[in-house]
């Protein structure tokens, strides 16, 4: 598979820094583009001002390189979320997909090359509402649902460089680190290994949000205004002082309700069209040790623990994801993962069709959690 570099053809150094360096860490201050412009000018060695940087972000969004600009929310923290799967007969596949996708609480649904062929995510305002939706889907389709809530997060991050020719996520960083190590040079630890920890995930929705925090999550779920003063614009929308909004955003970041703030890259447009979910049967007493070790590998973009369901024939408890531009390169990294790190039985579930892909709707989470 040859790489399609057209999307990169007219990017300059400023664009490249914006795409690769500002997927997170965007300043939480009144005029954030001024600081970004100063940082880019220093890094790229060019004279660029805040207005020019803002124009670049607008252009990259209009071209589809960025999905949006703003906060990446964390639905499993805000609400109650689960991955689920169904065995959909081919002659009923589209009908069942329509039923599943008809729920506003379903924000992702993919066809995967496996007997469990529809994989979807349900996020609701409470565990009770989430489980009621799964029960309704079973009743309406007449098919059993495999419910697999996340129990432990070892590593989840779709932030990686894309202005390159990498065949899989973070390939260039991995190669650079290996080269520097071999030559005795100083390597960037972020390129070769990622700090991870076993973070237990509650299935209950997060409580204790202030009214302002709830209003903020609602206001920013589709992105920040693309202006010189995005936080002031949000403050105006929620009728609050801008200093309170800045402090509220910082709290939501610290609490994990917001994962990161920056430019959200469209990985399909940038060529990362191949991803594989690999499920592993890891001995339970080795799970945290294996999960943390695998989550620290540079080419693993997601690593987490979900429950076994032996009564439904599901024996796997560790999930990993690898993203790449070439299916062959992704498979090669999975081979490496199996040989060097996870010598246990596994299955590879390639996504073959996107049936639904939207963000979790915070307004719906609020509505779901309110008494009827």
Coordinates of C-alpha atoms in Angstrom, one line a residue:
X1 CA 0.0 0.0 0.0
X2 CA 1.5 3.3 -1.0
X3 CA 1.1 6.3 1.2
X4 CA -1.1 9.1 0.0
X5 CA 0.9 12.3 0.9
X6 CA -1.5 14.7 -0.8
X7 CA -2.8 16.1 2.5
X8 CA 0.7 17.0 3.5
X9 CA 1.7 18.6 0.1
X10 CA 1.2 22.2 1.0
X11 CA 1.9 22.1 4.7
X12 CA 4.7 24.3 5.9
X13 CA 6.7 24.2 9.2
X14 CA 4.1 26.1 11.1
X15 CA 1.3 23.8 10.0
X16 CA 3.4 20.8 10.9
X17 CA 4.0 22.0 14.4
X18 CA 0.3 22.8 14.9
X19 CA -0.7 19.3 13.7
X20 CA 1.9 17.3 15.6
X21 CA 2.7 19.4 18.7
X22 CA -0.7 20.9 19.7
X23 CA -3.0 17.8 19.9
X24 CA -2.8 18.5 23.6
X25 CA -1.4 21.1 26.0
X26 CA -3.2 24.0 24.5
X27 CA -2.9 26.9 27.0
X28 CA -5.8 27.6 29.4
X29 CA -5.5 31.4 29.4
X30 CA -7.4 34.4 28.0
X31 CA -5.4 34.8 24.8
X32 CA -4.0 31.3 24.2
X33 CA -3.0 31.8 20.5
X34 CA -0.5 34.5 21.5
X35 CA 1.5 32.0 23.6
X36 CA 1.1 29.3 20.9
X37 CA 2.4 31.8 18.3
X38 CA 5.5 32.6 20.4
X39 CA 6.2 28.9 21.0
X40 CA 5.9 28.0 17.3
X41 CA 8.0 31.0 16.2
X42 CA 10.8 29.7 18.6
X43 CA 10.5 26.1 17.5
X44 CA 10.0 26.5 13.7
X45 CA 12.3 29.5 13.5
X46 CA 9.7 31.7 11.7
X47 CA 8.0 34.9 12.4
X48 CA 4.3 34.1 13.0
X49 CA 1.7 36.0 15.1
X50 CA -1.5 34.9 16.9
X51 CA -3.9 35.9 14.1
X52 CA -1.9 33.8 11.6
X53 CA -1.9 30.8 13.9
X54 CA -5.6 31.1 14.4
X55 CA -6.1 31.2 10.6
X56 CA -4.0 28.1 10.2
X57 CA -6.1 26.2 12.7
X58 CA -9.3 27.3 10.9
X59 CA -7.8 26.2 7.5
X60 CA -6.7 22.8 8.8
X61 CA -10.2 22.2 10.2
X62 CA -11.9 23.2 7.0
X63 CA -9.6 20.8 5.1
X64 CA -10.5 18.0 7.4
X65 CA -7.1 17.5 8.9
X66 CA -8.6 18.5 12.3
X67 CA -11.9 17.1 13.3
X68 CA -12.3 20.0 15.7
X69 CA -10.4 22.3 18.1
X70 CA -11.0 22.2 21.8
X71 CA -11.4 19.7 24.6
X72 CA -11.4 15.9 24.4
X73 CA -14.0 14.8 27.0
X74 CA -13.7 11.5 28.9
X75 CA -17.2 9.8 28.7
X76 CA -16.4 6.9 31.1
X77 CA -15.5 9.4 33.8
X78 CA -18.5 11.7 33.2
X79 CA -21.1 9.0 32.6
X80 CA -21.4 5.3 32.7
X81 CA -19.9 3.6 29.6
X82 CA -19.4 0.1 28.2
X83 CA -18.2 -1.5 25.0
X84 CA -20.7 -4.0 23.7
X85 CA -20.8 -6.6 20.9
X86 CA -23.4 -8.6 19.1
X87 CA -23.4 -11.5 16.7
X88 CA -25.6 -10.1 13.9
X89 CA -26.6 -12.5 11.1
X90 CA -25.6 -11.2 7.7
X91 CA -29.2 -11.1 6.4
X92 CA -30.2 -8.9 9.4
X93 CA -26.9 -7.0 9.8
X94 CA -28.2 -3.6 8.5
X95 CA -31.5 -4.0 10.4
X96 CA -29.7 -4.6 13.7
X97 CA -27.3 -1.8 13.0
X98 CA -30.2 0.6 12.5
X99 CA -31.7 -0.4 15.9
X100 CA -28.4 0.0 17.7
X101 CA -27.5 3.3 16.0
X102 CA -31.0 4.7 16.8
X103 CA -30.0 5.2 20.4
X104 CA -28.5 8.6 21.0
X105 CA -26.4 7.0 23.8
X106 CA -24.6 4.9 21.2
X107 CA -21.7 7.0 19.9
X108 CA -19.6 4.4 18.1
X109 CA -20.5 1.3 16.1
X110 CA -18.1 -0.7 13.9
X111 CA -18.3 -3.9 11.9
X112 CA -15.4 -6.2 12.9
X113 CA -14.1 -9.3 11.1
X114 CA -15.2 -11.8 13.8
X115 CA -18.2 -13.9 14.8
X116 CA -19.0 -11.0 17.2
X117 CA -19.3 -8.6 14.2
X118 CA -21.0 -5.4 15.6
X119 CA -19.0 -3.6 18.3
X120 CA -20.6 -0.5 19.8
X121 CA -20.2 1.9 22.8
X122 CA -23.1 2.9 25.0
X123 CA -22.6 5.9 27.3
X124 CA -25.4 7.0 29.6
X125 CA -25.9 9.2 32.6
X126 CA -26.2 6.3 35.0
X127 CA -25.3 2.6 35.1
X128 CA -28.9 1.8 35.4
X129 CA -29.8 3.6 32.2
X130 CA -26.9 2.2 30.4
X131 CA -27.9 -1.4 31.3
X132 CA -31.5 -0.7 30.4
X133 CA -30.5 0.4 26.9
X134 CA -28.5 -2.9 26.5
X135 CA -31.6 -4.8 27.6
X136 CA -33.8 -3.0 25.2
X137 CA -31.4 -3.7 22.3
X138 CA -31.5 -7.4 23.2
X139 CA -35.2 -7.4 23.3
X140 CA -35.7 -5.5 20.0
X141 CA -33.2 -7.5 18.1
X142 CA -33.6 -10.9 19.7
X143 CA -29.8 -11.2 19.9
X144 CA -27.7 -11.5 23.0
X145 CA -25.4 -8.5 23.8
X146 CA -21.8 -9.1 25.1
X147 CA -21.3 -6.3 27.6
X148 CA -17.6 -5.5 28.3
X149 CA -17.2 -2.4 30.5
X150 CA -13.7 -1.1 31.0
X151 CA -12.4 -2.1 34.4
X152 CA -8.8 -0.9 34.3
X153 CA -7.2 1.7 32.0
X154 CA -3.5 1.0 31.4
X155 CA -3.0 3.4 28.5
X156 CA -5.4 5.2 26.3
X157 CA -4.2 8.0 23.9
X158 CA -4.8 8.6 20.3
X159 CA -2.3 11.5 20.3
X160 CA 0.6 10.8 18.0
X161 CA 2.5 12.5 15.2
X162 CA 1.1 12.2 11.7
X163 CA 3.1 14.6 9.5
X164 CA 5.4 11.7 8.6
X165 CA 5.6 8.5 6.6
X166 CA 5.0 6.2 9.5
X167 CA 3.4 2.9 8.7
X168 CA 2.1 2.6 12.2
X169 CA 1.5 5.0 15.1
X170 CA 4.8 6.4 16.5
X171 CA 7.1 4.4 14.2
X172 CA 9.5 7.3 13.6
X173 CA 9.8 7.9 17.3
X174 CA 10.5 4.3 18.0
X175 CA 13.1 4.1 15.2
X176 CA 14.7 7.4 16.4
X177 CA 14.9 6.1 20.0
X178 CA 16.5 2.9 18.9
X179 CA 19.1 4.7 16.8
X180 CA 20.0 7.1 19.5
X181 CA 20.3 4.3 22.0
X182 CA 22.6 2.3 19.7
X183 CA 24.8 5.3 19.1
X184 CA 25.0 6.2 22.8
X185 CA 23.0 9.4 22.2
X186 CA 20.3 10.8 24.5
X187 CA 16.9 9.5 23.5
X188 CA 13.5 11.1 24.2
X189 CA 11.9 8.7 26.7
X190 CA 8.4 9.7 25.4
X191 CA 9.4 8.2 22.0
X192 CA 10.4 4.8 23.2
X193 CA 8.3 4.2 26.2
X194 CA 5.2 5.7 27.8
X195 CA 4.6 6.1 31.5
X196 CA 1.5 4.0 32.4
X197 CA -0.3 2.9 35.6
X198 CA -3.2 0.7 36.3
X199 CA -6.2 3.0 36.8
X200 CA -9.4 1.4 38.0
X201 CA -12.5 2.6 36.2
X202 CA -15.9 2.9 38.0
X203 CA -19.0 1.9 36.2
X204 CA -21.0 4.6 38.0
X205 CA -21.4 8.0 36.6
X206 CA -19.3 10.8 38.2
X207 CA -21.2 12.8 40.7
X208 CA -20.4 16.2 42.3
X209 CA -20.2 18.4 39.2
X210 CA -20.9 22.0 40.0
X211 CA -23.5 23.8 37.9
X212 CA -20.7 25.7 36.1
X213 CA -18.8 22.5 35.4
X214 CA -21.9 20.9 33.9
X215 CA -22.6 24.0 31.8
X216 CA -19.0 24.1 30.6
X217 CA -19.0 20.4 29.5
X218 CA -22.2 21.1 27.6
X219 CA -20.8 24.2 26.0
X220 CA -17.5 22.7 24.9
X221 CA -18.5 19.2 23.8
X222 CA -18.4 20.1 20.1
X223 CA -15.3 22.2 20.4
X224 CA -14.1 25.7 21.3
X225 CA -15.0 28.8 19.3
X226 CA -12.2 29.4 16.8
X227 CA -11.5 33.0 18.0
X228 CA -8.6 34.9 19.6
X229 CA -10.4 34.6 23.0
X230 CA -12.1 31.1 23.0
X231 CA -12.5 30.9 26.8
X232 CA -14.1 34.4 27.0
X233 CA -16.5 33.3 24.3
X234 CA -17.4 30.2 26.3
X235 CA -17.8 32.4 29.4
X236 CA -20.2 34.5 27.5
X237 CA -22.2 31.5 26.4
X238 CA -22.5 30.1 30.0
X239 CA -23.0 33.6 31.5
X240 CA -20.0 33.3 33.9
X241 CA -16.8 35.3 34.5
X242 CA -13.9 34.3 32.3
X243 CA -11.7 33.7 35.4
X244 CA -14.3 31.2 36.7
X245 CA -14.4 29.4 33.3
X246 CA -10.6 29.2 33.2
X247 CA -10.5 27.7 36.7
X248 CA -13.4 25.4 35.9
X249 CA -11.6 24.0 32.8
X250 CA -8.4 23.5 34.9
X251 CA -10.5 21.5 37.5
X252 CA -12.1 19.4 34.8
X253 CA -8.7 18.6 33.4
X254 CA -7.3 17.7 36.8
X255 CA -10.4 15.5 37.5
X256 CA -10.1 13.6 34.2
X257 CA -13.4 14.8 32.8
X258 CA -11.4 16.5 30.1
X259 CA -8.6 14.3 28.8
X260 CA -6.7 17.0 26.8
X261 CA -7.2 20.3 25.0
X262 CA -5.9 21.0 21.5
X263 CA -6.4 20.2 17.8
X264 CA -8.1 16.8 17.3
X265 CA -6.6 15.1 14.3
X266 CA -8.6 13.2 11.8
X267 CA -6.6 10.0 11.6
X268 CA -8.4 8.8 8.5
X269 CA -7.6 11.9 6.5
X270 CA -4.0 11.7 7.6
X271 CA -3.7 8.1 6.3
X272 CA -4.1 6.0 9.5
X273 CA -7.0 3.9 8.1
X274 CA -6.0 0.5 9.5
X275 CA -6.6 -0.3 13.1
X276 CA -6.9 -3.6 14.9
X277 CA -8.4 -4.4 18.2
X278 CA -6.5 -7.4 19.6
X279 CA -8.0 -9.4 22.5
X280 CA -5.7 -11.5 24.8
X281 CA -6.3 -14.3 27.3
X282 CA -3.9 -13.2 30.1
X283 CA -3.7 -15.1 33.4
X284 CA -5.5 -13.0 35.9
X285 CA -2.6 -12.9 38.3
X286 CA -0.4 -11.4 35.6
X287 CA -2.9 -8.9 34.2
X288 CA -1.6 -5.7 35.8
X289 CA 2.0 -6.5 35.2
X290 CA 1.4 -7.4 31.5
X291 CA -1.0 -4.5 31.0
X292 CA 1.4 -1.9 32.3
X293 CA 4.3 -3.4 30.3
X294 CA 2.3 -3.5 27.0
X295 CA 0.7 -0.1 27.6
X296 CA 4.2 1.4 27.8
X297 CA 5.1 0.3 24.2
X298 CA 5.2 3.2 21.8
X299 CA 3.1 1.5 19.1
X300 CA 0.2 0.5 21.4
X301 CA -2.4 3.3 21.3
X302 CA -4.9 1.7 23.7
X303 CA -4.5 -0.9 26.4
X304 CA -7.2 -1.8 29.0
X305 CA -8.8 -4.6 31.0
X306 CA -12.3 -5.7 30.3
X307 CA -14.1 -8.7 31.9
X308 CA -14.2 -12.2 30.7
X309 CA -17.7 -13.6 29.9
X310 CA -17.2 -17.4 29.9
X311 CA -21.0 -18.0 29.9
X312 CA -21.0 -16.3 26.5
X313 CA -17.8 -18.0 25.3
X314 CA -15.7 -14.9 25.7
X315 CA -12.4 -15.7 27.5
X316 CA -10.4 -12.6 26.8
X317 CA -9.6 -9.9 29.4
X318 CA -6.9 -7.6 27.9
X319 CA -7.6 -5.4 24.9
X320 CA -5.0 -3.5 22.8
X321 CA -5.3 -1.3 19.8
X322 CA -2.6 -0.6 17.1
X323 CA -3.2 2.1 14.5
X324 CA -1.4 2.2 11.2
X325 CA -1.4 3.3 7.5
X326 CA -0.7 -0.2 6.3
X327 CA -2.5 -3.4 7.4
X328 CA 0.7 -5.4 6.9
X329 CA 2.7 -3.1 9.3
X330 CA -0.1 -3.3 11.9
X331 CA 0.0 -7.2 11.7
X332 CA 3.7 -7.2 12.0
X333 CA 3.6 -5.2 15.2
X334 CA 0.9 -7.5 16.6
X335 CA 3.2 -10.5 15.8
X336 CA 6.0 -8.7 17.7
X337 CA 3.6 -8.0 20.6
X338 CA 2.6 -11.7 20.8
X339 CA 6.2 -13.0 20.5
X340 CA 7.9 -10.6 22.8
X341 CA 5.3 -9.5 25.4
X342 CA 2.1 -11.5 25.4
X343 CA 2.8 -15.2 24.8
X344 CA -0.9 -16.1 25.3
X345 CA -3.8 -16.9 23.0
X346 CA -5.3 -13.9 21.2
X347 CA -7.6 -12.9 18.4
X348 CA -7.3 -10.0 15.9
X349 CA -10.5 -8.0 15.2
X350 CA -10.0 -5.6 12.3
X351 CA -12.6 -3.0 11.8
X352 CA -14.0 -3.2 8.3
X353 CA -16.8 -0.7 8.3
X354 CA -17.7 2.4 10.4
X355 CA -21.5 2.1 11.2
X356 CA -21.6 5.2 13.5
X357 CA -19.0 7.5 15.0
X358 CA -20.0 10.6 17.0
X359 CA -19.0 12.1 20.3
X360 CA -20.8 11.2 23.5
X361 CA -23.5 13.8 24.1
X362 CA -23.1 15.5 27.5
X363 CA -26.6 16.9 27.3
X364 CA -27.9 13.4 26.9
X365 CA -25.9 12.2 30.0
X366 CA -27.5 14.9 32.0
X367 CA -30.9 14.0 30.8
X368 CA -30.3 10.3 31.5
X369 CA -29.3 11.0 35.0
X370 CA -32.4 13.0 35.9
X371 CA -35.4 11.3 37.4
X372 CA -38.3 10.8 35.0

